Coordinates of C-alpha atoms and ligand atoms in Angstrom, one line a residue:
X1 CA 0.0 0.0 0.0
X2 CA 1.3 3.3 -1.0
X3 CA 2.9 5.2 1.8
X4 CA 2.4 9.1 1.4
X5 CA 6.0 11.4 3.5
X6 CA 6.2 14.5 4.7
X7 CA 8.6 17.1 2.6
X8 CA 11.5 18.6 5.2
X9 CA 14.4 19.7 4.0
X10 CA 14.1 18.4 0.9
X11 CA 13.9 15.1 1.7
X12 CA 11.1 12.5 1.5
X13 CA 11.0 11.2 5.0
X14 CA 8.4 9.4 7.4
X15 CA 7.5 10.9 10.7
X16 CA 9.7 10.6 13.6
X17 CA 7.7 8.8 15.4
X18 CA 6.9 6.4 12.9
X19 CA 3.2 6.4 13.0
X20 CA 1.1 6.0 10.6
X21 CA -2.6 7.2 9.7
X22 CA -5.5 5.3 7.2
X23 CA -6.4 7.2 4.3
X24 CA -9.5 6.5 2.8
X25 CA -10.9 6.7 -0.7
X26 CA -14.0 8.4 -0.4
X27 CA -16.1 6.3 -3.4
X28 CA -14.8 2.9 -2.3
X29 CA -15.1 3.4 1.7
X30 CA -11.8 1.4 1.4
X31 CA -8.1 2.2 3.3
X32 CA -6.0 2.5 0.0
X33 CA -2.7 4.5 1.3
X34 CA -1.2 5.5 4.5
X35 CA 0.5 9.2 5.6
X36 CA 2.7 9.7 8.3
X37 CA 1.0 10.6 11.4
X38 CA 3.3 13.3 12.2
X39 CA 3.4 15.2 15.8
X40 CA 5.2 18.3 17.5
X41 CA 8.8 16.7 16.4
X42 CA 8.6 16.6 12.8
X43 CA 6.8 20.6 13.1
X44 CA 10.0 21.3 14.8
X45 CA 12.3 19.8 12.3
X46 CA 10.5 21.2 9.3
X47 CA 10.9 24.8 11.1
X48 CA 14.0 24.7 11.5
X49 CA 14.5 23.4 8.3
X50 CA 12.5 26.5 6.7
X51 CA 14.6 29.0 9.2
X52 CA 17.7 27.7 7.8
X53 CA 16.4 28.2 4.1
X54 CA 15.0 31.3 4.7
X55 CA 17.9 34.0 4.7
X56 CA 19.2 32.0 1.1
X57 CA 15.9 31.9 -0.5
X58 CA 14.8 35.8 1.0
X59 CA 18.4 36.9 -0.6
X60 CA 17.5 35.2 -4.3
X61 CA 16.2 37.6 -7.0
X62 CA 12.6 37.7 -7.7
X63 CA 13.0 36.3 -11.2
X64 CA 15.1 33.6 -10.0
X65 CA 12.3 32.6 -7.4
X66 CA 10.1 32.8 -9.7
X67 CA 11.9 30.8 -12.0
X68 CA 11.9 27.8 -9.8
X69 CA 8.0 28.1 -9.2
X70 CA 7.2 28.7 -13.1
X71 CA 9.4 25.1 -12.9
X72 CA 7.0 23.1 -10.4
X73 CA 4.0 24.7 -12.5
X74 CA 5.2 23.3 -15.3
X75 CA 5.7 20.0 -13.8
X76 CA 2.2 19.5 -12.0
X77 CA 0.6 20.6 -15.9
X78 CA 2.9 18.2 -17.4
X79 CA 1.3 15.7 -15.2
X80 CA -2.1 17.0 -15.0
X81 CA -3.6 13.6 -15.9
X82 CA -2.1 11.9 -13.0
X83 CA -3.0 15.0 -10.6
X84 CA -6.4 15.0 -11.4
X85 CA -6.8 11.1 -10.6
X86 CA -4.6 11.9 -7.4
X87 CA -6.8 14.3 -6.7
X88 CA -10.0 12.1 -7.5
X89 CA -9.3 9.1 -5.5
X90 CA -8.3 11.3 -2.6
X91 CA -11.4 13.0 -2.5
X92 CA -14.4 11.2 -4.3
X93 CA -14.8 14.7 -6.1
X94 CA -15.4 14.0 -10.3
X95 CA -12.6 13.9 -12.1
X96 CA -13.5 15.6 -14.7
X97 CA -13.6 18.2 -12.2
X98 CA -10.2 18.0 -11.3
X99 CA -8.9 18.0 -14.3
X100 CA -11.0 21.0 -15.9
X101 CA -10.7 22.8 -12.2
X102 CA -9.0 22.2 -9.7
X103 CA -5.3 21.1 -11.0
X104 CA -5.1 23.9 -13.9
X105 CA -5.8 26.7 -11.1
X106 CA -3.0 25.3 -9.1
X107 CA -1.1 25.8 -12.0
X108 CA -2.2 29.0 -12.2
X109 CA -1.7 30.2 -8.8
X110 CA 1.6 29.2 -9.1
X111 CA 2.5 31.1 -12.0
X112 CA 0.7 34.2 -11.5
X113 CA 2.4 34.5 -8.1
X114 CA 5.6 34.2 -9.9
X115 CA 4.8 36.5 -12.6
X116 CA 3.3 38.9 -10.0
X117 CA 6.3 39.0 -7.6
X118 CA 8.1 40.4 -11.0
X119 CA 5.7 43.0 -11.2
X120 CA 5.3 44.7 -7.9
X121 CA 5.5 48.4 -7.2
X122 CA 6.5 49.7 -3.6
X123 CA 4.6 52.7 -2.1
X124 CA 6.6 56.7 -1.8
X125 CA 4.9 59.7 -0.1
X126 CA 6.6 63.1 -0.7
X127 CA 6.1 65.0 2.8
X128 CA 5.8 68.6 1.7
X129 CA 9.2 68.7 0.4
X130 CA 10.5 67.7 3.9
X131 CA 10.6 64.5 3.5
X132 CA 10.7 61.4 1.3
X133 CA 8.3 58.6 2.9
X134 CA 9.2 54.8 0.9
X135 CA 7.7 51.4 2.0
X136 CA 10.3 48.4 2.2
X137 CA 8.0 45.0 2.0
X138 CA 10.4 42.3 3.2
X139 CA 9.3 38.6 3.8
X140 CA 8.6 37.4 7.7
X141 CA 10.4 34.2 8.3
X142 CA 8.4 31.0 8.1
X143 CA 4.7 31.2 7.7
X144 CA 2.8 28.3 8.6
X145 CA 0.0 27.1 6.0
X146 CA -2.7 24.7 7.3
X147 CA -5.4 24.1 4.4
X148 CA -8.8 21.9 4.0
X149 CA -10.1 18.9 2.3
X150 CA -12.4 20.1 -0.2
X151 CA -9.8 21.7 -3.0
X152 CA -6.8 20.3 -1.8
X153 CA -4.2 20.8 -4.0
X154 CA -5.9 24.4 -5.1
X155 CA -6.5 25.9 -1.8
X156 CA -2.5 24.8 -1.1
X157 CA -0.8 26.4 -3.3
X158 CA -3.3 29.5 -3.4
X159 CA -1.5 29.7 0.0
X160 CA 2.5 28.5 -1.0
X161 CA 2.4 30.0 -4.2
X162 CA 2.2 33.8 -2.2
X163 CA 4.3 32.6 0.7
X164 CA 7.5 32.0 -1.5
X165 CA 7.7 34.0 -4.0
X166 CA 7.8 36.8 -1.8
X167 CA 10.6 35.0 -0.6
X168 CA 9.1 33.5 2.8
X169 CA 9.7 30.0 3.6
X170 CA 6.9 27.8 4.8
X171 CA 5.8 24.5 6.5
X172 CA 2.4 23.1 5.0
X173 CA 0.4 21.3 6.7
X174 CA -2.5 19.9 4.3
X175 CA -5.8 18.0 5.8
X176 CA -5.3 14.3 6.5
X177 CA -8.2 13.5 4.4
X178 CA -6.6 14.2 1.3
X179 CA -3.0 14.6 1.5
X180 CA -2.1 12.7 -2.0
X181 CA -1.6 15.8 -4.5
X182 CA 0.4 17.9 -1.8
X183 CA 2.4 14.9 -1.2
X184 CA 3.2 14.8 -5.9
X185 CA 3.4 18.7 -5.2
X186 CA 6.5 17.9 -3.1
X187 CA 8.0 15.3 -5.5
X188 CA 7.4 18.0 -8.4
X189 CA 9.2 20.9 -6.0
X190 CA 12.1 18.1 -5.5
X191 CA 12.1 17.2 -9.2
X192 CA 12.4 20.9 -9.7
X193 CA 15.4 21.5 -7.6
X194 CA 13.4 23.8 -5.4
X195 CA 16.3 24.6 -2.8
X196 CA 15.8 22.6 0.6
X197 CA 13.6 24.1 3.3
X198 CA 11.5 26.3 1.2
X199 CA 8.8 24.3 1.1
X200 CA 8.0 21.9 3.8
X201 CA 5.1 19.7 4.1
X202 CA 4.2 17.9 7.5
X203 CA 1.3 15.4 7.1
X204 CA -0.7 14.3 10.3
X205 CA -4.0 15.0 12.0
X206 CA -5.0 18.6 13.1
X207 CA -4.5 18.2 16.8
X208 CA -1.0 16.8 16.7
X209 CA 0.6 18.3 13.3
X210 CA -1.2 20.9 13.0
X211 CA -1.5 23.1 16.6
X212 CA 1.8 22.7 16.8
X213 CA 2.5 24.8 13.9
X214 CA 0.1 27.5 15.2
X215 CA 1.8 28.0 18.6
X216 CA 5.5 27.3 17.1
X217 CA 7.7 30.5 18.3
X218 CA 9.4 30.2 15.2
X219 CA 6.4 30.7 12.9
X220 CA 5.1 34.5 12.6
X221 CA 3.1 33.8 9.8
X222 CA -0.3 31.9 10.1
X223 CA -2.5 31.2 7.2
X224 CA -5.6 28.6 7.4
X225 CA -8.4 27.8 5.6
X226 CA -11.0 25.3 7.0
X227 CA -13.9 25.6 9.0
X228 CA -15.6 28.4 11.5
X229 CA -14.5 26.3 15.1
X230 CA -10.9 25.0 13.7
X231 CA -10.2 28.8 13.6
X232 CA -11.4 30.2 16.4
X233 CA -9.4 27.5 17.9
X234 CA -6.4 28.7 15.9
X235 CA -7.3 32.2 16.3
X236 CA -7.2 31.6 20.7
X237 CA -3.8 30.1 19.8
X238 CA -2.0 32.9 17.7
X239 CA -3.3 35.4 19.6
X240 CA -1.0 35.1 22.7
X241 CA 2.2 35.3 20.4
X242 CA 0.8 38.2 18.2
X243 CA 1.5 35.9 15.2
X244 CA 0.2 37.7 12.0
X245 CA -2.9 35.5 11.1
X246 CA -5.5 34.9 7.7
X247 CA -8.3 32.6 8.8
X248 CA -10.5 31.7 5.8
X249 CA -13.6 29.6 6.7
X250 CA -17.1 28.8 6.0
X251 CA -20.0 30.0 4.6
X252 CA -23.5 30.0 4.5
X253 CA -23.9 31.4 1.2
X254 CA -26.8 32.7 -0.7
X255 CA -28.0 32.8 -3.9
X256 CA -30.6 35.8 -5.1
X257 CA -33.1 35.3 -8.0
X258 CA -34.9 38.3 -8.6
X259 CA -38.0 37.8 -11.1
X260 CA -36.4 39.8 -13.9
X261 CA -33.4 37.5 -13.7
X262 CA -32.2 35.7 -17.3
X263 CA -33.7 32.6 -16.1
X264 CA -31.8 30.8 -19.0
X265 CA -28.3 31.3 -16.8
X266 CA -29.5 31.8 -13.8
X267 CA -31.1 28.1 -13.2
X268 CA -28.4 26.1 -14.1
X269 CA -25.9 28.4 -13.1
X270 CA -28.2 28.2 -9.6
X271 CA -27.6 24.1 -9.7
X272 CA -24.1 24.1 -10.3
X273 CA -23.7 26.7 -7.9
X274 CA -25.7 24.4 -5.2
X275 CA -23.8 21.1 -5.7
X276 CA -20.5 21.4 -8.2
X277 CA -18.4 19.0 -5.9
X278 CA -21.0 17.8 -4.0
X279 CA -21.9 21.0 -2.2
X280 CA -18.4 21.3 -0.8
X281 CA -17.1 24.1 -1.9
X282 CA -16.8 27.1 0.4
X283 CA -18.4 29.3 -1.9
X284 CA -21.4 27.3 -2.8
X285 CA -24.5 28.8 -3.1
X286 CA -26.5 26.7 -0.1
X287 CA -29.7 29.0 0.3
X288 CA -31.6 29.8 -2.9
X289 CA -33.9 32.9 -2.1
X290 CA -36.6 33.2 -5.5
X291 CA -38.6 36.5 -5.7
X292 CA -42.2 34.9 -5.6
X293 CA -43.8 35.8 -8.7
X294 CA -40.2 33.5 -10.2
X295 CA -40.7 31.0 -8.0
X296 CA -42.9 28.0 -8.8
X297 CA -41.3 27.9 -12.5
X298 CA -38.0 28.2 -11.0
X299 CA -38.4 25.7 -8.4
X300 CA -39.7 23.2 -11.5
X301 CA -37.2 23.6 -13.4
X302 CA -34.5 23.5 -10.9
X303 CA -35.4 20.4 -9.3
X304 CA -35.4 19.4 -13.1
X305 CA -31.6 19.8 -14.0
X306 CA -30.6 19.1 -10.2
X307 CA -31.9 15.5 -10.8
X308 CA -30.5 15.1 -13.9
X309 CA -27.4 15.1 -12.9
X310 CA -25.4 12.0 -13.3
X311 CA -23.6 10.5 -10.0
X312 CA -21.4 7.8 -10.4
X313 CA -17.5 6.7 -10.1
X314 CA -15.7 9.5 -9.7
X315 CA -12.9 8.2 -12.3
X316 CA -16.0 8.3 -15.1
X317 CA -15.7 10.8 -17.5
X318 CA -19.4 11.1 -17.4
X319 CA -20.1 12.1 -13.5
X320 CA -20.9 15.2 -12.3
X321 CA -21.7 14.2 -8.7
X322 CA -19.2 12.1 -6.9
X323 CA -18.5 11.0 -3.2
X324 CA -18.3 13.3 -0.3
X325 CA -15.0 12.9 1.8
X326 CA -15.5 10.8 4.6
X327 CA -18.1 8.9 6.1
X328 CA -18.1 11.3 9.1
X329 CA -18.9 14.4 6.8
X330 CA -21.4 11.7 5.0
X331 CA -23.2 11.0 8.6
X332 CA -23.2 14.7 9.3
X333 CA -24.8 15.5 5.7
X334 CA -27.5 12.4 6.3
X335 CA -28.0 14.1 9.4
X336 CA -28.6 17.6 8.7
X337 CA -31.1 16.4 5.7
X338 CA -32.8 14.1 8.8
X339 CA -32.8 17.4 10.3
X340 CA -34.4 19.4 7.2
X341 CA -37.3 17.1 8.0
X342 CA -37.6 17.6 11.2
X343 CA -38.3 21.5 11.0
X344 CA -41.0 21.0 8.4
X345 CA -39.3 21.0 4.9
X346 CA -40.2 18.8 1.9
X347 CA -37.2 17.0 0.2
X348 CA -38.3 17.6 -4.1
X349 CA -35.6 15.6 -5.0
X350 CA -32.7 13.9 -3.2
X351 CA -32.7 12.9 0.3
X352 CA -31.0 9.7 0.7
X353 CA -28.2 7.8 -0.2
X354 CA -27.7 7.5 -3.5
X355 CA -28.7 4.2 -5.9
X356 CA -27.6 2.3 -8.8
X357 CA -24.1 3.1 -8.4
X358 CA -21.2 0.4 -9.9
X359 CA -20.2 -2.5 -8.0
X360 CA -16.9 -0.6 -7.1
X361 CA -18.5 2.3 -5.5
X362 CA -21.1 0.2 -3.2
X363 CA -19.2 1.1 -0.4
X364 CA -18.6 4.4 -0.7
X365 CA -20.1 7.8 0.5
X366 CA -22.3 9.4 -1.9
X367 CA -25.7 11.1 -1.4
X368 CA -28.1 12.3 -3.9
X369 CA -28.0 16.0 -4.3
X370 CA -31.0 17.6 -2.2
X371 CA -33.4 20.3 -2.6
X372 CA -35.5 21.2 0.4
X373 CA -38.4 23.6 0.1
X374 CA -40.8 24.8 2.6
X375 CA -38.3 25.8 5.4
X376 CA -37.8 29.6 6.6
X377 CA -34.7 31.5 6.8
X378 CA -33.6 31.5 10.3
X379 CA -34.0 27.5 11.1
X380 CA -30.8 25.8 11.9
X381 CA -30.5 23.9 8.3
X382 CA -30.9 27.4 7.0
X383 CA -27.8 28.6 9.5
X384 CA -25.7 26.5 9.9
X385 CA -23.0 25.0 7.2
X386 CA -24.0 21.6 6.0
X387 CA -21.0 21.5 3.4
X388 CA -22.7 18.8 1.6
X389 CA -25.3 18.7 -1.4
X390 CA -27.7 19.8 0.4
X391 CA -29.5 23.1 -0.9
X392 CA -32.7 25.1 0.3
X393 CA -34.9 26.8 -2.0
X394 CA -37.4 30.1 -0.3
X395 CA -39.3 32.5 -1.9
X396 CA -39.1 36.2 -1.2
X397 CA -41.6 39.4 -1.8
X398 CA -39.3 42.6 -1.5
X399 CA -35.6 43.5 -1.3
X400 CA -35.5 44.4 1.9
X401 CA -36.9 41.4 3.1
X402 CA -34.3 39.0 1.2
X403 CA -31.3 41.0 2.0
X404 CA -32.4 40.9 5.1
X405 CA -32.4 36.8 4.9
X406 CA -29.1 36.9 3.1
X407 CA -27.5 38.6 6.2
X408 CA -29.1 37.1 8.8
X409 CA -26.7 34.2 9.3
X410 CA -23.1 34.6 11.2
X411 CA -21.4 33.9 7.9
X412 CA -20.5 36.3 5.3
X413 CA -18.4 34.7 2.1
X414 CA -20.0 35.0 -0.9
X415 CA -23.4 35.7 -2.3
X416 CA -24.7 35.6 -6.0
X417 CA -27.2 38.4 -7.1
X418 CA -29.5 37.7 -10.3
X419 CA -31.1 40.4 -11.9
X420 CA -31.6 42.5 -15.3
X421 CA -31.9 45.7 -13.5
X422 CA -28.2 47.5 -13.2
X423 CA -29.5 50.0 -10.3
X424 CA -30.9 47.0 -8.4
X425 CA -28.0 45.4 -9.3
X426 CA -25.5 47.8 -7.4
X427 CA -27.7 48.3 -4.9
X428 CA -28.0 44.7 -3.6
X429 CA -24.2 44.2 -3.9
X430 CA -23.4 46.9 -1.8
X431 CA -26.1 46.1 1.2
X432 CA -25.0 42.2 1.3
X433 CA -22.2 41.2 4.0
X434 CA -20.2 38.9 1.9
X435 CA -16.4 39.2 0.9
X436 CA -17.7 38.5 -2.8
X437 CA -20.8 38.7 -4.7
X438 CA -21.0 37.4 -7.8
X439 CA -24.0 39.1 -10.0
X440 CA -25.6 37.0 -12.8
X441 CA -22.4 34.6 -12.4
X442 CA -20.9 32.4 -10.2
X443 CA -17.5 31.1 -8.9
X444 CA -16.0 33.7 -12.2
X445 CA -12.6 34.2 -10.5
X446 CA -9.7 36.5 -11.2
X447 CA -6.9 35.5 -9.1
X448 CA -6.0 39.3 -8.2
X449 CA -9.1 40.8 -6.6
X450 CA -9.6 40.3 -2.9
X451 CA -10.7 37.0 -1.9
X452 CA -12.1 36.0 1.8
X453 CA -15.0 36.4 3.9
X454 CA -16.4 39.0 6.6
X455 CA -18.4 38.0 10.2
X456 CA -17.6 34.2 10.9
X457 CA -16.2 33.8 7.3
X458 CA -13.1 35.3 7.6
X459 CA -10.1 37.6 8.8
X460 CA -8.0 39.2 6.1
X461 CA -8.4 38.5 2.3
X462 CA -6.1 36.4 0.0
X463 CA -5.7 37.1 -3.4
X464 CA -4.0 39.6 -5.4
X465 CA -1.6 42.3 -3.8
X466 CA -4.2 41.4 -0.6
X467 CA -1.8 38.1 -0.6
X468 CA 1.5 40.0 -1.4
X469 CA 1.0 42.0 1.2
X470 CA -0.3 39.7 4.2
X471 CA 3.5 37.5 3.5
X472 CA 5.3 40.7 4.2
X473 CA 6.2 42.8 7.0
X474 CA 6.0 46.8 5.8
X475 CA 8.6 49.1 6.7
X476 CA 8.9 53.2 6.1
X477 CA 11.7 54.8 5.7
X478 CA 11.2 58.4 6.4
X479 CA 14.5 60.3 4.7
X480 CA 14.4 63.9 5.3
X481 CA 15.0 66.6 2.8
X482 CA 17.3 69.4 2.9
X483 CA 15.2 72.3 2.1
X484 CA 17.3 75.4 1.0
Ligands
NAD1 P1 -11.2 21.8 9.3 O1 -11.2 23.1 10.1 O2 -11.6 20.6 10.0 O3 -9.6 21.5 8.9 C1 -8.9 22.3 8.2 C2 -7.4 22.1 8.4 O4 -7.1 22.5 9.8 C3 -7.0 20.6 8.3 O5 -5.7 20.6 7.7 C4 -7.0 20.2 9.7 O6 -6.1 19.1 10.0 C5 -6.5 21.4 10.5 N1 -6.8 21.5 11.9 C6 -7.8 20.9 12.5 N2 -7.8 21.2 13.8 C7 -6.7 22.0 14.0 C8 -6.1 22.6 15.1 N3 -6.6 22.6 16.4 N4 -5.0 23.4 15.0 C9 -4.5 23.5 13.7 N5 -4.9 22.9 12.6 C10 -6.1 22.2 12.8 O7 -11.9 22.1 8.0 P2 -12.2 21.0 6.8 O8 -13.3 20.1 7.3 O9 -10.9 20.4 6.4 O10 -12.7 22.0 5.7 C11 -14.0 22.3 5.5 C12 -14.3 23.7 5.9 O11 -13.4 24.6 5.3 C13 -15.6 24.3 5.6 O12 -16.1 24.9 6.8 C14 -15.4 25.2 4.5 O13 -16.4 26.2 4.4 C15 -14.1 25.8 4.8 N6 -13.4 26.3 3.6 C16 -13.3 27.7 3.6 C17 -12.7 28.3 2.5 C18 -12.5 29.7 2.3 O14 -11.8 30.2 1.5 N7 -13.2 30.5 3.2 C19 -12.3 27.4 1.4 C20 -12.4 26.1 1.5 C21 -13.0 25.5 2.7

């Protein structure tokens, strides 16, 4: 059975300890590698093996930086095919998925992170001929980067690909659910000469790999992505030690049809916003609010394309709903749809486990994407994150009443506005708490522009010069000038 190693100091090595941890395919239910079950030790070793990198790698020229990330890009593209089923297995998401998605956009944040280091300008302000004011942005040290199970490979180099080329150092430390494609990310950075220590990757379970990296002295850097209570946890635990801190985490997002709305996009766009990889993107759209005179023929049709999607192996070509990741996130799914019932919704399509799937996949963890009417805005399914395909579908009279609804929850990531009227348009974008919204699209992303969330959602933005900026440490120089 293949055995997955942590990346520190170049090398390819097990944990100290020599533990191991199960790692699950999601559409087979079955063990089919191992990863090191790494603890406080191995966080120590791969610290110290970024520290001792860091002053080499900080002192390199940005193009030559660069050059070495433009390298691992290449190398993960070169090997997209084998990324993507990586990535598949690992997760039970659809390959086609991964390969259209999730594997070109961590080529992508790769390379535009190298290009973009290239390309920076540093702040002056002139002080009434007194004075010359410039900002120095050096890297921090070593910046710890913990990141989720639901884009693995994606949301970790959206994270490295910032760290290092502005010449940090970092130890990663990816979920234990799906550590397969960080674990070819470190083959490709060792096949690429990367120089030892810049990237480190320490595989294990949250409580013993990764809090150790968010109270290590040596780590002033904190980055994470995951859910709402692993971050306050992590926020509690950076606090003490001042550590500079992102914390990207979930959402409750929702999706606004207004009646003038091109229904045409905004329907299917609607359904793959509700349940592209089973519901478990952060950004999915998990509460559908329909302005009444829209809704009945928007529920119809809705329900329509949501149950014509094909689930299946995730390795088919064909499917477009796969597996969700564990059978804990499956029970908690089952549960909140249990739940759905319970406070008086009515399941139009979904609701169960899903049937006729291939002999292979009997075992596996796959749910028929849901969509729950009937239930009002404030119950829990309608609060709380379900992460799962799981979406709820409301009508709505008046704009004040669904922004309203939109805002009421404690999250605040993204929301998608649909409407033909450009004042309304503005309007609504502005009044919704959410670090995105998206109007008459979804999930359109350009890798500079801000990206995080506000209220529970989030602390600090990635993204952009948002990104360049969180991995360094600004300093102004204030030179005076001699006035005659
Ligand atoms: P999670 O919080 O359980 O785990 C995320 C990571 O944190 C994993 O690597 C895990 O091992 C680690 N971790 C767990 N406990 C820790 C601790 N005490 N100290 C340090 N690290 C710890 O989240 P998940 O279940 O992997 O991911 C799903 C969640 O992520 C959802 O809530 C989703 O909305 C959120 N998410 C947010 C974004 C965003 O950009 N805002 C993107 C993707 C996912």
């Amino acid at each position: 059975m293949e055995r997955i190693l942590n990346y520190v100091g170049g090398e390819l090595v097990e944990a100290s300890a020599g533990g191991w941890l199960d790692n699950v395919e999601p559409a087979t239910g079955r063990v089919y590698s191992r990863l090191p079950d790494s603890d406080e030790s191995d966080v120590d070793c791969a610290v110290a093996a970024a520290g001792s990198a860091f002053a080499g790698w900080s002192g390199l020229p940005a193009v030559e930086r660069a050059r070495f990330m433009f390298d691992v890009a290449q190398r993960i593209e070169d090997g997209l095919e084998d990324f993507a089923r990586a990535e598949s297995i690992d997760t039970g998401k659809p390959i086609q998925l991964a390969r259209t998605v999730e594997i070109p956009r961590a080529v992508a944040n790769l390379r535009f992170f190298a290009g973009a280091i290239q390309h920076t300008a540093s702040e002056t302000h002139v002080t009434d001929n007194q004075a010359l004011n410039y900002t120095l942005r050096r890297p921090r040290g070593v910046a710890g980067l913990i990141s989720p199970w639901n884009l693995p490979l994606y949301l970790l180099t959206w994270k490295v690909a910032p760290a290092i080329a502005t010449g940090n150092t970092a130890v990663a430390k990816p979920s234990e659910l799906t550590p397969m494609t960080a674990y070819l990310l470190s083959q490709a950075c060792r096949d690429a000469g990367l120089p030892a220590g810049v990237l480190n990757i320490v595989h294990g379970s949250g409580v013993r790999a990764g809090a150790p990296l968010t109270t290590h002295p040596d780590v002033p850097t904190l980055s994470f992505t995951g859910g709402t209570a692993t971050g306050g946890l992590i926020a509690e635990a950076t606090a003490k030690q001042f550590k500079k801190t992102a914390l990207e985490m979930g959402g409750k997002n929702p999706t606004i049809v207004f009646a003038d709305a091109d229904m045409d996009t905004a329907v299917p766009t609607a359904v793959r916003a509700s349940f592209s990889n089973q519901g478990q993107i952060c950004l999915c759209g998990s509460r559908v609010f329909v302005e009444r005179p829209a809704y009945d023929a928007f529920v119809e049709r809705f329900v329509e394309l949501t149950s014509e999607l094909v689930q299946g192996d995730p390795l088919d070509d064909a499917t477009q709903q796969g597996a969700v990741v564990s059978k804990a996130h499956y029970d908690k799914v089952m549960g909140y749809i249990d739940l759905a019932r319970e406070e008086g919704g009515t399941i139009l399509t979904g609701g169960a486990a899903a049937e006729n799937l291939p002999q292979r996949c009997r075992d596996g963890y796959f749910i028929q994407p849901t969509v729950v009417t009937g239930l009002p805005a404030d119950c829990r399914v309608n609060q709380e994150e379900i992460f799962g395909p799981v979406v709820t579908v409301m009508p709505f009279d008046d704009e004040d009443e669904v922004v309203g609804w939109a805002n009421g929850t404690d999250y605040g990531l993204s929301s998608s506005v649909w409407t033909e009227n450009v004042s309304r348009a503005h309007r609504v974008a502005d009044r919704i708490a959410s670090g995105t919204v998206w109007v008459n699209c979804w999930l359109l992303r350009d890798l500079r522009v801000p990206f995080g969330g506000m209220k529970h959602s989030g602390v600090g933005r990635e993204g952009g010069d948002e990104a360049l900026r969180f991995y360094t440490e600004p300093k102004n120089v204030c030179l005076r000038m001699e006035a005659k």
